[in-house]
CSV table of C-alpha atoms and ligand atoms in Angstrom, one decimal:
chain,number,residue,atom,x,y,z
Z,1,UNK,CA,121.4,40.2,49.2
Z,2,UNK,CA,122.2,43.5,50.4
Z,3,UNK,CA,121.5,47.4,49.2
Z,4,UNK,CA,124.6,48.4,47.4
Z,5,UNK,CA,124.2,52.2,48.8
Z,6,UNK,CA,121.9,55.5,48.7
Z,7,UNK,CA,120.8,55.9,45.2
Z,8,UNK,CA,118.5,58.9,45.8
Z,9,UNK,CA,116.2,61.2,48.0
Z,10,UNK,CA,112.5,62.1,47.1
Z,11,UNK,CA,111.6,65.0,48.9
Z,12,UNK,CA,107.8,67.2,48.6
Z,13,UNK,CA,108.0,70.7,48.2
Z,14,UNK,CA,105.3,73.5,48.5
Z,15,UNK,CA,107.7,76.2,46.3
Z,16,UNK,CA,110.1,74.5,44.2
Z,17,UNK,CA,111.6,77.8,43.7
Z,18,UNK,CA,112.9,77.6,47.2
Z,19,UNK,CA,114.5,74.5,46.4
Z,20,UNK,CA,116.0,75.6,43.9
Z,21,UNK,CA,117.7,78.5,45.5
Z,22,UNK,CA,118.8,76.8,47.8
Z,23,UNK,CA,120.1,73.8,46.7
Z,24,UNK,CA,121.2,75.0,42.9
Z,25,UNK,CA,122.5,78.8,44.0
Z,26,UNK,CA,123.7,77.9,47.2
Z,27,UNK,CA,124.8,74.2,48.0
Z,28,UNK,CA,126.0,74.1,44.2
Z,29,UNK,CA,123.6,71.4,42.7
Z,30,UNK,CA,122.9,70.9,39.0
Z,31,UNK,CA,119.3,71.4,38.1
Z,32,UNK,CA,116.9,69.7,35.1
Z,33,UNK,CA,113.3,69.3,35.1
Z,34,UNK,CA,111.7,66.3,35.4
Z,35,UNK,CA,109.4,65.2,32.6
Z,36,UNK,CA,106.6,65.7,35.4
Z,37,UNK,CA,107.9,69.8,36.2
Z,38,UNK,CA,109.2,68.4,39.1
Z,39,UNK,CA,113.0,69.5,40.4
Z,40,UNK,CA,115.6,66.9,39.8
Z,41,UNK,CA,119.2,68.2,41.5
Z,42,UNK,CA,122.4,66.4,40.0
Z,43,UNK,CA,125.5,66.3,41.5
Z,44,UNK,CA,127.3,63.4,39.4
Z,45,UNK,CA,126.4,61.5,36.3
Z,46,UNK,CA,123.0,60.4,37.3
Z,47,UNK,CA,120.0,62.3,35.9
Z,48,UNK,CA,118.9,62.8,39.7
Z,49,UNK,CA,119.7,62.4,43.2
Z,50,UNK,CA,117.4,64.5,44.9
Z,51,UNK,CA,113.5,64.7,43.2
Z,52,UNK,CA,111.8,67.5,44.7
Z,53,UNK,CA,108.0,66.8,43.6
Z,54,UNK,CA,105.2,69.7,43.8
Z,55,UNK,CA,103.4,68.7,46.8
Z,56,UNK,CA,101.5,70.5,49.6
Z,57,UNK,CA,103.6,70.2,52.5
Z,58,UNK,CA,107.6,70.2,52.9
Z,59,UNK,CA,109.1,66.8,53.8
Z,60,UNK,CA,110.9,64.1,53.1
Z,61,UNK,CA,109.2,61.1,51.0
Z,62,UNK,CA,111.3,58.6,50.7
Z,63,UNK,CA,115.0,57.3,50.2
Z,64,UNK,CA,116.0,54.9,47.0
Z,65,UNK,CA,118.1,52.1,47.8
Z,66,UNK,CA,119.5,51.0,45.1
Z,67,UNK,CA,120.1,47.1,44.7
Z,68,UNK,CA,123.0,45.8,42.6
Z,69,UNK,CA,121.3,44.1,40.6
Z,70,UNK,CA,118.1,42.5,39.5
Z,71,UNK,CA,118.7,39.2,41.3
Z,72,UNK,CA,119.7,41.1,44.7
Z,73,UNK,CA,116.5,43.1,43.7
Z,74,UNK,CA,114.3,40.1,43.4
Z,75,UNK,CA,115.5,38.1,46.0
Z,76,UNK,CA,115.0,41.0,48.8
Z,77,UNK,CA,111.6,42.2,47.5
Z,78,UNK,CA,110.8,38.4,48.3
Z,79,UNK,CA,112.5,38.8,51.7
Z,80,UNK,CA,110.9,41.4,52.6
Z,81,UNK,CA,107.4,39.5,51.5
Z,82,UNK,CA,108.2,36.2,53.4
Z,83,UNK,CA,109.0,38.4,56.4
Z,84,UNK,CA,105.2,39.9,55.9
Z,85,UNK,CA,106.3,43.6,55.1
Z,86,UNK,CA,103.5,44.9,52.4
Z,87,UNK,CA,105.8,45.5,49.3
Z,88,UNK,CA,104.1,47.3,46.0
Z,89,UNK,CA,105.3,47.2,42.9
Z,90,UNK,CA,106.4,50.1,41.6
Z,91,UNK,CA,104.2,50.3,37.7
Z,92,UNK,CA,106.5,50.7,34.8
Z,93,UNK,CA,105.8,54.7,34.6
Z,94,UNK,CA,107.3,55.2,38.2
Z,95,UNK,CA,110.4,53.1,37.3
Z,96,UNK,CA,110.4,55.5,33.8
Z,97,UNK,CA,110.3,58.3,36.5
Z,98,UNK,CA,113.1,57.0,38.8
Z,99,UNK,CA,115.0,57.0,35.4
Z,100,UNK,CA,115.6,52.6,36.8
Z,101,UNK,CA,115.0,49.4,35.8
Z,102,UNK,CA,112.6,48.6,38.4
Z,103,UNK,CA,111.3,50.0,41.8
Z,104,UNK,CA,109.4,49.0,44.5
Z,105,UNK,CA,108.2,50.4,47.6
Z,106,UNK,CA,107.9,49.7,51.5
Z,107,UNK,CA,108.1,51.0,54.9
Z,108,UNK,CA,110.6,50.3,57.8
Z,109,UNK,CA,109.2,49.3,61.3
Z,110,UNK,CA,109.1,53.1,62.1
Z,111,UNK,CA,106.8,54.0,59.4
Z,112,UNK,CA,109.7,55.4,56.9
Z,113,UNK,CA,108.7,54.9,53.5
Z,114,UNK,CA,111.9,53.5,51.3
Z,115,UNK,CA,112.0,52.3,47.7
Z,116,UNK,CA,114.2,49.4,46.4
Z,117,UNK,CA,115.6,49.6,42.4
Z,118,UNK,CA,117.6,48.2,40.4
Z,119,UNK,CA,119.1,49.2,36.9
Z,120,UNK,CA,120.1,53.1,36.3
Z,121,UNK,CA,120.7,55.3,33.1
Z,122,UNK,CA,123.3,58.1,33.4
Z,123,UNK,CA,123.0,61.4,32.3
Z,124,UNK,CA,125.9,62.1,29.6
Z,125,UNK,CA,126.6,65.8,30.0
Z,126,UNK,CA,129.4,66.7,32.4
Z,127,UNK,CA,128.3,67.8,36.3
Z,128,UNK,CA,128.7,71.4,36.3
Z,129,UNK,CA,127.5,73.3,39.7
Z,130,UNK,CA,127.5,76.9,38.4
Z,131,UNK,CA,128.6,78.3,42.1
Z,132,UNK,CA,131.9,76.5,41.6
Z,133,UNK,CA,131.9,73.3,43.6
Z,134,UNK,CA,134.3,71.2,42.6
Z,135,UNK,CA,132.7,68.1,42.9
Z,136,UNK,CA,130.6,65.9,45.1
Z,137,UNK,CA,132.1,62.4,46.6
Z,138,UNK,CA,129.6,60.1,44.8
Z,139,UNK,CA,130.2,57.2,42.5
Z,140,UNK,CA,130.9,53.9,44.2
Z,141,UNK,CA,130.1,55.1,48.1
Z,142,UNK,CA,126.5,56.1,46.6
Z,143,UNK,CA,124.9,59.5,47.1
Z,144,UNK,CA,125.7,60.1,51.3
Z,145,UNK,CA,123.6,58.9,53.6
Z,146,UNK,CA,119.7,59.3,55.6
Z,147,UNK,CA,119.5,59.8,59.2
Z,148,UNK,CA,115.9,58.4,59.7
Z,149,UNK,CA,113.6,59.0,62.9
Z,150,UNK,CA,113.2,55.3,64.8
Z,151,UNK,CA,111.6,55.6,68.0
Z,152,UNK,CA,111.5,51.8,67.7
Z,153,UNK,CA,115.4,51.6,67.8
Z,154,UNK,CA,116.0,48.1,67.5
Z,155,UNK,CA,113.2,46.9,65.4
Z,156,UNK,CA,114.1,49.4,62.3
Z,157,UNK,CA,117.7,48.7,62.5
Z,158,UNK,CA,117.4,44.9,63.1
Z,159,UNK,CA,114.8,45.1,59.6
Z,160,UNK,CA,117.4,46.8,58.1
Z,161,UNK,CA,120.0,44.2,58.7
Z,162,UNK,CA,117.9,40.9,58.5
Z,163,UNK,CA,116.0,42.0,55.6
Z,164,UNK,CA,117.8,44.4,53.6
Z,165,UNK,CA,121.8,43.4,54.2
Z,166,UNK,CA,122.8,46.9,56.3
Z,167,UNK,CA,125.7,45.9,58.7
Z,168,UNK,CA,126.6,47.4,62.2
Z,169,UNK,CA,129.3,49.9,61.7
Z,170,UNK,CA,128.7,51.9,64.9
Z,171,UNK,CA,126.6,52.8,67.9
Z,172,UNK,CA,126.6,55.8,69.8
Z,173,UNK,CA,125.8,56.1,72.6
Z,174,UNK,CA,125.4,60.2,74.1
Z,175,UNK,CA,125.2,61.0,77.7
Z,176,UNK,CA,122.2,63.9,77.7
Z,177,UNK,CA,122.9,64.6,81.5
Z,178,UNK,CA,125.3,64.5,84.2
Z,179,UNK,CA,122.8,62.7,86.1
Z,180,UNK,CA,123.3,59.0,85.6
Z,181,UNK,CA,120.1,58.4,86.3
Z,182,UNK,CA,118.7,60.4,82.7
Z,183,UNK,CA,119.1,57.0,79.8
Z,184,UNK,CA,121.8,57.8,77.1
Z,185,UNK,CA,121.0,58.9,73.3
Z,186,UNK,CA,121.6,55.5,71.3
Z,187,UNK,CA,122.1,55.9,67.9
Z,188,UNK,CA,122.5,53.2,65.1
Z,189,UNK,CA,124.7,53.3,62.1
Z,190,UNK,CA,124.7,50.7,59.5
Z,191,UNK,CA,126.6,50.9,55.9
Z,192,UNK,CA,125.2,49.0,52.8
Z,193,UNK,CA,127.5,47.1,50.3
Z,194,UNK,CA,129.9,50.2,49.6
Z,195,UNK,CA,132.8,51.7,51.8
Z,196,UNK,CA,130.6,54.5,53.1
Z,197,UNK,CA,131.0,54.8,56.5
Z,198,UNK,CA,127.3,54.8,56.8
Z,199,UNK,CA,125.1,55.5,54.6
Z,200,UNK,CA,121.4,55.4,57.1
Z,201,UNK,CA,121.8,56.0,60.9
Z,202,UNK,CA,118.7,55.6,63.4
Z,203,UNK,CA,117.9,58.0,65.9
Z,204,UNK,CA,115.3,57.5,68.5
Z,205,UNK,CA,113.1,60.7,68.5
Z,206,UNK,CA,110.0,61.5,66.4
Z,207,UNK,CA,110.8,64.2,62.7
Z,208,UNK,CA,108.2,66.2,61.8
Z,209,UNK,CA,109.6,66.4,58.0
Z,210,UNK,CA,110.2,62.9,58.1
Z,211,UNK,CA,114.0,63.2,58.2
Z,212,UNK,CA,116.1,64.1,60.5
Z,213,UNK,CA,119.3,65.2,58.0
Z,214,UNK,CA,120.8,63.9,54.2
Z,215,UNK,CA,124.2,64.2,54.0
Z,216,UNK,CA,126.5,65.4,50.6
Z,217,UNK,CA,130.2,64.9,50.5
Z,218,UNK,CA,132.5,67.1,48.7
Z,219,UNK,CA,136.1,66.6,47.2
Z,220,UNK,CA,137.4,69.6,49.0
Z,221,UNK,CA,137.7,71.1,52.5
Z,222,UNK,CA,137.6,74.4,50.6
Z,223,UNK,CA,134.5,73.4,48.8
Z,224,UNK,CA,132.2,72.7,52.6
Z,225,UNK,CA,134.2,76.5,53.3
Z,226,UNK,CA,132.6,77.9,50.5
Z,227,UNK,CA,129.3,76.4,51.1
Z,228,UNK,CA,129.3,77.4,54.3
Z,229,UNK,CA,130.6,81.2,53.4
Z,230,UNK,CA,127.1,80.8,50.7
Z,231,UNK,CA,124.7,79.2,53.2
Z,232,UNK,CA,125.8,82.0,55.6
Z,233,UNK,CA,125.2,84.8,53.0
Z,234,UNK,CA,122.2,83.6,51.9
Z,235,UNK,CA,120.8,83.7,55.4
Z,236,UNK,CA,120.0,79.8,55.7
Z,237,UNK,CA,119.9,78.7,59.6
Z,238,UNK,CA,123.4,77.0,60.3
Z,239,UNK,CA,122.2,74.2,62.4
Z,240,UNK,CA,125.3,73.1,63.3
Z,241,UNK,CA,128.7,75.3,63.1
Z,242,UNK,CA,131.8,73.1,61.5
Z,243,UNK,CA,133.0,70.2,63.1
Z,244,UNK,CA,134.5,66.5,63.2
Z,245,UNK,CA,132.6,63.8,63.5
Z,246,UNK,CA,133.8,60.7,65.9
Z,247,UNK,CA,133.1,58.1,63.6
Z,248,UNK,CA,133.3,58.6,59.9
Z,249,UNK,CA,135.6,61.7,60.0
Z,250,UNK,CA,133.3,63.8,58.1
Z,251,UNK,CA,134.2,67.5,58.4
Z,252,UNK,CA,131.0,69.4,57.7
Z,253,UNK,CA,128.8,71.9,58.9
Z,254,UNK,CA,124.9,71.1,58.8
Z,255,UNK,CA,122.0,73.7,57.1
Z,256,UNK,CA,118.7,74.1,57.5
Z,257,UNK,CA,116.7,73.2,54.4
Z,258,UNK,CA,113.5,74.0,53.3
Z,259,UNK,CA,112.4,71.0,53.8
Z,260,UNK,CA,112.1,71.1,57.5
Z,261,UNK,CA,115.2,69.1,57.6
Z,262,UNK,CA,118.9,69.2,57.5
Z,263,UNK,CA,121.5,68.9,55.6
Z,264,UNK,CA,125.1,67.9,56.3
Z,265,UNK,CA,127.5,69.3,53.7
Z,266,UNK,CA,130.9,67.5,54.4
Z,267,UNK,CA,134.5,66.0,52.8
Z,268,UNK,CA,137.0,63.9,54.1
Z,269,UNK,CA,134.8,60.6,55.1
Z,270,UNK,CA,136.2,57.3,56.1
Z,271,UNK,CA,135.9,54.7,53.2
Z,272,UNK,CA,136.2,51.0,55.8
Z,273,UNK,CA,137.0,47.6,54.8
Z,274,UNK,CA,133.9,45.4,55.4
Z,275,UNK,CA,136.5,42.2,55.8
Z,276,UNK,CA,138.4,43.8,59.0
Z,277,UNK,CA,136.1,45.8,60.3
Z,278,UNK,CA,134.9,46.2,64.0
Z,279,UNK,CA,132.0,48.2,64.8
Z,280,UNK,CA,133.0,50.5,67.4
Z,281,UNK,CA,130.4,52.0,69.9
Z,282,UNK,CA,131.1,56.0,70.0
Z,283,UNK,CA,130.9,58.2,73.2
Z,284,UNK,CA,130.9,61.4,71.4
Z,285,UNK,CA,129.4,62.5,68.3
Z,286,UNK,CA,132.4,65.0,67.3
Z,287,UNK,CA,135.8,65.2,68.2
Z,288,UNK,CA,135.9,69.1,67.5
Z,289,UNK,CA,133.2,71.7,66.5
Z,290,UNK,CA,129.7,71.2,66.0
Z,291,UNK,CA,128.2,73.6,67.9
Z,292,UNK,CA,124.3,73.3,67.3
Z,293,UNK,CA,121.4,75.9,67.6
Z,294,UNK,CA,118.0,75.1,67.1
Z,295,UNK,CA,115.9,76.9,64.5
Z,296,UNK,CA,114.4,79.8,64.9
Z,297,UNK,CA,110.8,79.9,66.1
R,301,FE2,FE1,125.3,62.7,59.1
């Protein structure tokens, strides 16, 4: 009974505005509002990927896995139970809210807070982004993927596999010294049911906002160019230049958002068969670019 992929992002924001600007103006998102004023960002046929809520701080709440379907839905919400996690029903009007069938909510070993849903209704108006992207890489691979903090490595991925069907797709493993003494960076990647690459990875190191990045795909190499030409103009902190990364090919560049996190806007993504794949272990995160710089103070 495995997730099927990312279905969406919640995200709290303390000027929706901001949001707004940057993801609608900038990144190329479509906007509606929510029922409840908050922001919901479209990039494909869904009413919502991203939900930016009115809230007084600027994080990441929570990521929506979406189940395929209400037996896979049932059966790991009573997994997750047997295995003692504290699952809550998500009440009708929060499922209403999620635009699903049904929701419920949890936390990972590493205190991230995740929903499960099943059930979706589309929106039936065509994606338009009104800065001219061409479209975002969605559909079957779900929305991209979550980079979560897990300081307790192997207990968060290990729930994520035994309890929610994620499988090993790579590990990396960063040298952060010459000195062979100083432990590598160990990050876990793990796909769901689609042929994303991965669509949650694991680092081990603390996120004040909860998140360490959320990734978008786009169609087109031009398209990440012209994001990056807007992010740039706009004045948004390039966190990381472009680049390729080892393992799911993703050529992208990563902006900071305003809500204290990244995001990586990329195209060109690996799409793996689960039947013949090997999970590799990676000894580089990029195989050209990517030059980071921390934000300014
Ligand atoms: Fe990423």
């Amino acid at each position: 009974m495995s997730v099927q992929g990312l279905g969406y992002v919640r995200i709290s924001a303390t000027d929706l505005a901001a949001w707004r600007k940057f993801a609608v103006d900038t990144v190329g998102m479509m906007p509606a509002t929510a029922p409840d004023g908050s922001l919901w960002l479209r990039v494909d046929d869904r009413p919502f990927r991203f939900v930016v809520e009115q809230g007084s701080a600027d994080r990441f709440l929570a990521a929506g896995w979406e189940m395929p379907s209400q037996v896979h839905f049932t059966a790991c919400v009573e997994g997750l139970r047997r295995a003692g996690i504290a699952v809550r029903d998500g009440t009708a009007d929060e499922a209403r809210a999620r635009c699903v069938n049904a929701v419920a909510m949890a936390s990972d070993p590493a205190g991230n807070a995740f929903e499960l849903y099943w059930g979706r209704v589309r929106a039936y108006d065509n994606f338009v982004s009104a800065v001219g992207v061409s479209g975002f890489v969605v559909g079957d691979l779900g929305l991209g993927h979550v980079v979560l903090p897990a300081p307790q490595l192997d207990e968060t991925a290990s729930f994520y596999k035994s309890l929610l069907g994620f499988g090993d797709t790579d590990e990396m493993r960063l040298a952060m010294s010459p000195d062979p003494a100083v432990p590598e960076l160990r990050l876990q990647f793990l796909h769901a049911a689609c042929r994303r690459h991965h669509s949650l990875a694991l680092i081990p190191m603390p996120a004040p906002s909860g998140l360490i990045h959320t990734m978008l795909e786009m169609r087109e190499v031009d398209d990440v160019g012209r994001a990056l030409d807007r992010c740039v103009a706009a004045g948004y902190h390039i966190s990381s230049s472009l680049g390729r990364h080892s393992n799911d090919g993703m050529l992208g560049f990563y902006v900071a958002t305003p809500g204290g996190f990244d995001l990586e806007i990329g195209c060109m993504g690996v799409t793996p068969d689960w039947n013949t794949w090997v999970p590799t272990r990676s000894l580089i995160p990029s195989i050209w670019g990517h030059q980071w710089s921390p934000p300014p103070q």
